[in-house]
Short mmCIF file of C-alpha atoms in Angstrom, two decimals:
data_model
loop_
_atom_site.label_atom_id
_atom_site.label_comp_id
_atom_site.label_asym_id
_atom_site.label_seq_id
_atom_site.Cartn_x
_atom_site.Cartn_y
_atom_site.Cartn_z
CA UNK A 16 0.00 0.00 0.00
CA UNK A 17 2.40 2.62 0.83
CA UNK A 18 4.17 2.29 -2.45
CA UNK A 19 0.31 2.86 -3.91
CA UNK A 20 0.02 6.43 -2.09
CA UNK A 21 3.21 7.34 -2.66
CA UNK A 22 2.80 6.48 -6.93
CA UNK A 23 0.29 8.88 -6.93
CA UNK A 24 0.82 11.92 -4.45
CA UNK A 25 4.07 11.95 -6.89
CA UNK A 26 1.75 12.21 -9.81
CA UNK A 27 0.24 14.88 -8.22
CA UNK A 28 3.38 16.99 -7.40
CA UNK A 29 4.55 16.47 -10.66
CA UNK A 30 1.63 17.79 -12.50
CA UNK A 31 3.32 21.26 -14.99
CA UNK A 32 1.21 23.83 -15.46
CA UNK A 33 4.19 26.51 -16.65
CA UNK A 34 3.71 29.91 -18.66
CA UNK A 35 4.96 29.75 -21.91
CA UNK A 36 8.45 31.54 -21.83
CA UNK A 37 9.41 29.12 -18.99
CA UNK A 38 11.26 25.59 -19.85
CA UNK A 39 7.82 23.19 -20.29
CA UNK A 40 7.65 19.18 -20.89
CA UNK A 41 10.55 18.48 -18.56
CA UNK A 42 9.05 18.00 -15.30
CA UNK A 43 7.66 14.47 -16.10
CA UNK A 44 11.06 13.49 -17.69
CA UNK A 45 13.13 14.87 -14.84
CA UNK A 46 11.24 12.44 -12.83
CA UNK A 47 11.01 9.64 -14.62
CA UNK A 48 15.22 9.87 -14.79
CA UNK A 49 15.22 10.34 -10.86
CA UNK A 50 12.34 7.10 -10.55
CA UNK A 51 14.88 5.36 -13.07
CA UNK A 52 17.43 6.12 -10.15
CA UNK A 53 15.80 4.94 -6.93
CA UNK A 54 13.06 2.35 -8.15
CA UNK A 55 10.65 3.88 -5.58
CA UNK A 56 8.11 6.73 -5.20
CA UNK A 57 10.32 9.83 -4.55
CA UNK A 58 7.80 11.43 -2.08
CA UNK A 59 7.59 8.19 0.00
CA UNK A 60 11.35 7.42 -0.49
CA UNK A 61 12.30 10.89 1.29
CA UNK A 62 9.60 10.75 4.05
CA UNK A 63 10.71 7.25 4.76
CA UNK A 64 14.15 7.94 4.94
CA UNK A 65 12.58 11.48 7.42
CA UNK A 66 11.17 9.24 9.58
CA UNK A 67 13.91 6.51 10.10
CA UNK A 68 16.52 9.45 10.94
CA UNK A 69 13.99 11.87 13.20
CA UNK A 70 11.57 9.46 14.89
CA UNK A 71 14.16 10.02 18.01
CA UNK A 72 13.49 14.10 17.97
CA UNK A 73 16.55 16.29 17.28
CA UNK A 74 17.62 19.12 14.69
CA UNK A 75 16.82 19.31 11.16
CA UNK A 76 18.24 21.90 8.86
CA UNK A 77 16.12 23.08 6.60
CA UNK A 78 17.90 25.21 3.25
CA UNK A 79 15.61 27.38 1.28
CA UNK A 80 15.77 30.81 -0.33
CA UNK A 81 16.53 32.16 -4.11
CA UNK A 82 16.49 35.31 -5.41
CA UNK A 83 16.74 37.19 -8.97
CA UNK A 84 18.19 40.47 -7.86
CA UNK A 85 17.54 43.33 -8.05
CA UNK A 86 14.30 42.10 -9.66
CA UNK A 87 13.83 39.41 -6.85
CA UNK A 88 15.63 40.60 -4.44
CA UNK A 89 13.85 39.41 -1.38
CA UNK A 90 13.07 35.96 -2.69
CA UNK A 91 10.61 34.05 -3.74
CA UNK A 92 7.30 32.41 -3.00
CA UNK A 93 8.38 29.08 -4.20
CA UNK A 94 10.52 27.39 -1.34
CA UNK A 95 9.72 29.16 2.38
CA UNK A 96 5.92 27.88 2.44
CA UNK A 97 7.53 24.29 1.81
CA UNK A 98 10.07 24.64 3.60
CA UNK A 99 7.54 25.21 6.30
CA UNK A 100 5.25 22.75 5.99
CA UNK A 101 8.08 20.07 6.36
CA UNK A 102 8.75 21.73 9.15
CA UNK A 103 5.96 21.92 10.92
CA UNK A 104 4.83 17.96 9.93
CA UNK A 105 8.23 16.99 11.18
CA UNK A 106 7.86 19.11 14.89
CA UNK A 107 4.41 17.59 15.15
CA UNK A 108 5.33 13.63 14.53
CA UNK A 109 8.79 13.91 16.36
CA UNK A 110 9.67 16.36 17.89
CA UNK A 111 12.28 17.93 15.82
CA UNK A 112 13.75 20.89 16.40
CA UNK A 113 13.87 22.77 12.71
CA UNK A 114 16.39 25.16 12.02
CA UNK A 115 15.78 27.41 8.65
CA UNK A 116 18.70 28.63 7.39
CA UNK A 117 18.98 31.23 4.47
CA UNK A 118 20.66 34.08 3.81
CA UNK A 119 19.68 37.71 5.38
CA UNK A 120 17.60 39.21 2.62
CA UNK A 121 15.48 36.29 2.37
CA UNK A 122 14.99 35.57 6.44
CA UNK A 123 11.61 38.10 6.69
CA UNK A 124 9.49 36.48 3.64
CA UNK A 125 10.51 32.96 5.61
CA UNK A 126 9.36 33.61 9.40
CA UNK A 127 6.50 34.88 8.23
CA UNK A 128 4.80 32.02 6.60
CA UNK A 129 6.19 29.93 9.95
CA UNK A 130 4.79 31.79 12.34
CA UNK A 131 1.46 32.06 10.09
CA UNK A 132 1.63 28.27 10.13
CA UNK A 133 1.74 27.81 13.91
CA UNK A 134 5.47 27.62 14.33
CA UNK A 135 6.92 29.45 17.13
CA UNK A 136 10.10 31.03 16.02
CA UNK A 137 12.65 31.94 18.19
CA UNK A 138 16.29 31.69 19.31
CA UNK A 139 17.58 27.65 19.16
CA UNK A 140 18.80 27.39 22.95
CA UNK A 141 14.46 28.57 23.63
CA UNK A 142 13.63 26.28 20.61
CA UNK A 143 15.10 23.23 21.91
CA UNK A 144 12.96 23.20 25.14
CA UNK A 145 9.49 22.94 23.69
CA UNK A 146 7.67 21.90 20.75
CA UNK A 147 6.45 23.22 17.66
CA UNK A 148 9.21 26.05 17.56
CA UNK A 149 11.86 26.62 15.43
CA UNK A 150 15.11 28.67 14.86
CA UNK A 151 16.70 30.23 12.22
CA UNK A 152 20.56 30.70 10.91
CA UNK A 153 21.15 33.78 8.45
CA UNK A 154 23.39 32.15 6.30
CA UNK A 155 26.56 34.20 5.98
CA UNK A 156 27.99 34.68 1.87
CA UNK A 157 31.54 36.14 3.23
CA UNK A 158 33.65 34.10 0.95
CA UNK A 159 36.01 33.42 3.94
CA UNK A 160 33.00 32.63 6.99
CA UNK A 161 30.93 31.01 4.50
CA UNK A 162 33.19 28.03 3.48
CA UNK A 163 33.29 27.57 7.43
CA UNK A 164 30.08 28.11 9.07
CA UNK A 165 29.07 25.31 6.67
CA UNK A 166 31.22 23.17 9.67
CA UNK A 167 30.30 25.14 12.26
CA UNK A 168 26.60 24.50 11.54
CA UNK A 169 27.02 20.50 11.69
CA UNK A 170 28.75 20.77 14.67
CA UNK A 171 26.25 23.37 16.85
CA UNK A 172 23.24 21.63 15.90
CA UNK A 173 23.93 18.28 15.11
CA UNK A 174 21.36 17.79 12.68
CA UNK A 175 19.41 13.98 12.16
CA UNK A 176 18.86 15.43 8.19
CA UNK A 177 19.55 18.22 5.94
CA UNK A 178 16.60 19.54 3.45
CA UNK A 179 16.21 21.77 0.87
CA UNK A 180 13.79 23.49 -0.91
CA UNK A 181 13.77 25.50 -4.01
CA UNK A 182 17.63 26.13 -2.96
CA UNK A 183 20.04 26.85 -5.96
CA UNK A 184 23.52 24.63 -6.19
CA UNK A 185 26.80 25.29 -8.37
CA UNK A 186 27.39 23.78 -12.16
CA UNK A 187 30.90 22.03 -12.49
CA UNK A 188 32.39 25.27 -12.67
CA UNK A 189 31.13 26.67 -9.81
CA UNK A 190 28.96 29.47 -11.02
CA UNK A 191 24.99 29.30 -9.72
CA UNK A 192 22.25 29.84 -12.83
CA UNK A 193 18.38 30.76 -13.03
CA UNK A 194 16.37 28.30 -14.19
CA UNK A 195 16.63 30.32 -17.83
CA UNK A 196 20.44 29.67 -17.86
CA UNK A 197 21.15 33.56 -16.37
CA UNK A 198 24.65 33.22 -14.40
CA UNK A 199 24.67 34.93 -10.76
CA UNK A 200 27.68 37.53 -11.00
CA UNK A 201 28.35 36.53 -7.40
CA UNK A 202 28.16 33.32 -4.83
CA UNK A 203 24.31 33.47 -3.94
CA UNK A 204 25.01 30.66 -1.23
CA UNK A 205 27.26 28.35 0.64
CA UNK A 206 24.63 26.20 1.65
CA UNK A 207 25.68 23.80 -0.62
CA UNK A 208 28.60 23.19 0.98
CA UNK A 209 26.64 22.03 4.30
CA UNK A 210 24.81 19.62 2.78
CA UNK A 211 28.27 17.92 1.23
CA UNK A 212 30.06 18.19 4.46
CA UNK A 213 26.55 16.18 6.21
CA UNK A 214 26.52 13.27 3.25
CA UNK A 215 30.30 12.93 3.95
CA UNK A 216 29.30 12.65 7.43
CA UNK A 217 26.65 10.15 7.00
CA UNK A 218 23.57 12.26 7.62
CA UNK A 219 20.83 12.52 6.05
CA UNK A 220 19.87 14.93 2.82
CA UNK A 221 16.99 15.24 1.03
CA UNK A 222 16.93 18.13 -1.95
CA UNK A 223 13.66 19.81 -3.13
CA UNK A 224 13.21 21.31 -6.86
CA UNK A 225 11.79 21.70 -10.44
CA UNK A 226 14.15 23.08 -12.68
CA UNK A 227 17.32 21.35 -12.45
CA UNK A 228 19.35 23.99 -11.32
CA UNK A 229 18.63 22.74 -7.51
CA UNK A 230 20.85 21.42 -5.09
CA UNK A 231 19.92 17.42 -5.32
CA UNK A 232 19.77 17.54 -8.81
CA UNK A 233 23.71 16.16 -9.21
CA UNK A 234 21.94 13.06 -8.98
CA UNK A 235 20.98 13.04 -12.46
CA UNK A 236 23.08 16.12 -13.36
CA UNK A 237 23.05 13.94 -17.14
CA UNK A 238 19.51 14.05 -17.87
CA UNK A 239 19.17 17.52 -16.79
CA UNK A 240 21.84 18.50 -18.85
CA UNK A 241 20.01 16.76 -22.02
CA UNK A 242 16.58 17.61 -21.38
CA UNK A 243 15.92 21.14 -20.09
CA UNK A 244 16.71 24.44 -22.93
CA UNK A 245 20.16 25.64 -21.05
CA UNK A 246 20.83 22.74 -18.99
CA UNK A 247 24.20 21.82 -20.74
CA UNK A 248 25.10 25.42 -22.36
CA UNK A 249 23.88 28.52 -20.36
CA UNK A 250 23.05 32.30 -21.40
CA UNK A 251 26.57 33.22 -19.30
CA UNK A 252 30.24 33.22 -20.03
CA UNK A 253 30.83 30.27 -18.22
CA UNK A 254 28.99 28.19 -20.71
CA UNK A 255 28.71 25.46 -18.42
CA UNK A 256 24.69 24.95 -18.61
CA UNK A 257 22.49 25.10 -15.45
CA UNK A 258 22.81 21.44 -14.34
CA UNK A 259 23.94 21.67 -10.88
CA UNK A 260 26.67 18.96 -9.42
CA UNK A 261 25.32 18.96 -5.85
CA UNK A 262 23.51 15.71 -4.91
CA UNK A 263 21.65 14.46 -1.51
CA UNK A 264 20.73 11.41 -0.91
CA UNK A 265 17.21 11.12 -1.85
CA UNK A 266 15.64 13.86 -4.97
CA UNK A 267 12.01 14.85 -4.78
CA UNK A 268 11.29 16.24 -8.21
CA UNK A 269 8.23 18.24 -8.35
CA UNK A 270 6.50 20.71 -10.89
CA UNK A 271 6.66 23.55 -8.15
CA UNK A 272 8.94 22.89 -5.03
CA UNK A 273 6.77 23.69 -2.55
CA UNK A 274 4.27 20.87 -3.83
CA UNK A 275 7.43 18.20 -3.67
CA UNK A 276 8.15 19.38 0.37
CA UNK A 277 3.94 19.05 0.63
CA UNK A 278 4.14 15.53 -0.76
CA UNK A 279 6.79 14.20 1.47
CA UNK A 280 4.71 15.70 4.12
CA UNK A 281 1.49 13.97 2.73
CA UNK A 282 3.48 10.86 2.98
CA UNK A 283 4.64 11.47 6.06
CA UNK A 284 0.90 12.06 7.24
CA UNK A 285 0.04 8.82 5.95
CA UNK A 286 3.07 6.59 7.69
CA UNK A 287 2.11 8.32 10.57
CA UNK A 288 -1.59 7.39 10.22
CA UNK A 289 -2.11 11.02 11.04
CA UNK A 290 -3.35 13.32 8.30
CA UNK A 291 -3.22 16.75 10.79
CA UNK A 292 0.53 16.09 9.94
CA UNK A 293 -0.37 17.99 6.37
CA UNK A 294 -1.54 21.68 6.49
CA UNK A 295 -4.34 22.43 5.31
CA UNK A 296 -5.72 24.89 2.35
CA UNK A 297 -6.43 27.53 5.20
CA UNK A 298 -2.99 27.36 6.42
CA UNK A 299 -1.99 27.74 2.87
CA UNK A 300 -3.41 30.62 2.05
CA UNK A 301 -2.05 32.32 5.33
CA UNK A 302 1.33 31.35 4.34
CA UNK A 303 1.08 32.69 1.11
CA UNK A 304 -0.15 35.76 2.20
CA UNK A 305 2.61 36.81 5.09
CA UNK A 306 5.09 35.83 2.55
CA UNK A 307 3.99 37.79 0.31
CA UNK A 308 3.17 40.20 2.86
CA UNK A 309 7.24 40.20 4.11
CA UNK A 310 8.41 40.47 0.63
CA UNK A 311 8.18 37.54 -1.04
CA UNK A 312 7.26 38.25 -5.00
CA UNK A 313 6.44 35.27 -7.38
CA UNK A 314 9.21 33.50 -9.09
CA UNK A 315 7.30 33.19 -12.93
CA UNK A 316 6.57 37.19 -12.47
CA UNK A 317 8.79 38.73 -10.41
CA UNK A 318 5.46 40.63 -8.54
CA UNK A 319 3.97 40.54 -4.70
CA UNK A 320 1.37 38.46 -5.75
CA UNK A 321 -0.66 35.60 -4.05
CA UNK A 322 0.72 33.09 -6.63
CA UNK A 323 3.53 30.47 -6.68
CA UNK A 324 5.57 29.90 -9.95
CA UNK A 325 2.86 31.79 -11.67
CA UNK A 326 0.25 29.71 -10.22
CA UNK A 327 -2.44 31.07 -8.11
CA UNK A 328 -3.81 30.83 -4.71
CA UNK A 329 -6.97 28.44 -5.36
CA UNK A 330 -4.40 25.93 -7.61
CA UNK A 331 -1.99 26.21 -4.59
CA UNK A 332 -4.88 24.82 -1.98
CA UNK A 333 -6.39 22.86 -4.36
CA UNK A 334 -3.40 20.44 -4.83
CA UNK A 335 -2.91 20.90 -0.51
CA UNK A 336 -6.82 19.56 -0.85
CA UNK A 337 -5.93 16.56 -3.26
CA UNK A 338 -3.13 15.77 -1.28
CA UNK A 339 -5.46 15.67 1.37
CA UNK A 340 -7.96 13.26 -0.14
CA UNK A 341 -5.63 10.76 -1.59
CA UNK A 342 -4.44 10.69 2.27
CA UNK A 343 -7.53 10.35 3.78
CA UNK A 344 -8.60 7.95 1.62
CA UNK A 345 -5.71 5.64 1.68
CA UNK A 346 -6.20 5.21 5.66
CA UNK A 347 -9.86 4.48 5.34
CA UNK A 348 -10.36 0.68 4.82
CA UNK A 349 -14.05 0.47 2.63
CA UNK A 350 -16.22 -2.86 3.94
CA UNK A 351 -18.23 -2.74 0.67
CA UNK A 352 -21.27 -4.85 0.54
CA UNK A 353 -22.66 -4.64 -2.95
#
């Protein structure tokens, strides 16, 4: 049965429903390459491999945060609300401790939604003694602290995983890309680096994403670099296409991030026998609005709108309600008589 739910809440996250002017068709054969990969459900995969590593409690780090700047330049709606909603489904079922980290202008526009979800945000050492509150870490991009607060992170908090979502990693030469194959002139992260330093150490990582250019993605760096417009040869003098080289351990490929980090909680929820674990479309809307509210603009347009990826609100709840439903469903056993 699991392997049922998770089939199709993967269907569901993987559903495209781009503007024209964006890379279309490649969502569906981005995943198939990453099912190709692990044989399993990628939703179900990740939340399986969540639960095995945090049913004890702990820390989880959670990476999110992208900008286009200076059209961008306080981030985008895509990432923080899923980012959150792993959070909150992985304080409620265990106990754990998230920490979001990102990088100072994109901190405000990722509280928000957090504390509009129900998470208490505050600093760790206050975190740590009660439930359903989390911390953050501003993420420094000093090209001399950033290389080693990536260490200094895995050794404060001790994380059980490492998650991203809707978080940006290097191509082979280093250089970070848009999803349209636009170079950043400078390092937008080093987050990257903390999730290679954690899969060296054996923890957990899970990456988050939908166009290729996302740190987890290295898993099937090949296929990206075949089948999206500038994944092998960019729109920058580096030429070295969008693919990044950054892999985790397990790849949820979705057709908007958030909806991936929804369907590993969904999946969660249903391990769990417990579908409060998964917000709901009320929650979803609040989210999107204090993002918005904090500065968050939408990735597709670039405006403070209520949409995701150029998606609106009532498509954004509707696939939290679907989620919902194959959920509910799945842990209702039907005595039929006729």
């Amino acid at each position: 049965m699991p392997d049922v739910v998770g089939e199709y809440i993967d269907r569901l996250c993987t559903v495209e429903m781009r503007m024209a002017g964006l890379p279309r068709g490649t969502i569906h054969r981005f995943y198939e390459a990453a099912r190709a990969h692990y044989g399993r459900p990628l939703t179900l995969l990740a939340a399986e491999r969540l639960q095995a590593a945090c049913r004890e409690g702990g820390t989880v780090l959670i990476g999110t945060g992208v900008g286009s700047p200076p059209w961008l330049g306080q981030g985008e709606t895509d990432g923080p609300l899923g980012a959150v909603s792993l959070a909150l489904a992985l304080a409620a079922a265990y106990g754990v401790v998230p920490i979001f980290v990102s990088e100072e202008p994109y901190i405000p526009h990722l509280v928000a939604p957090a504390r509009a979800a129900g998470l208490a945000v505050m600093e760790y050492e206050w975190a740590r003694q009660r439930t359903y509150a989390a911390a953050v870490q501003v993420q420094s991009l000093d090209p001399v602290q950033g290389p080693r607060q990536a260490e200094q992170m895995l050794e404060r908090y001790q994380p059980r995983a490492i998650i991203t979502v809707e978080k940006t990693g290097p191509n082979q030469k280093d250089v970070f890309h848009s999803v349209l194959g636009r170079g950043r002139p400078t390092r937008p992260t080093y987050f990257d680096l903390v999730v290679e330093k954690a899969r060296a150490q054996g923890v957990l990582t899970v990456g988050v994403g939908d166009g290729g250019n996302e740190i987890g993605y290295g898993v099937i760096r090949d296929a990206v670099r075949e089948l999206t417009p500038y994944g092998a040869t960019c729109q920058c003098p580096c030429g070295g296409g969008i693919a990044t080289v950054v892999e985790t351990d397990v790849l949820v490929v979705a057709a908007v991030s958030n909806w991936g980090a929804y369907g590993v909680a969904a999946c969660l929820a249903f391990l769990e026998r417990n579908p409060a674990l998964l917000h709901d479309e009320e929650t979803e809307r609040r989210m999107l609005e204090a993002c918005t509210a904090a500065g968050g603009g939408d990735g597709a347009l670039g405006r403070p709108l209520l949409m995701v990826d150029g998606i609106p609100l009532n498509a954004q709840q509707g696939i939290v309600n679907l989620l919902h439903a194959l959920v509910d469903n799945a842990l209702f056993t039907l005595d039929r008589q006729f």
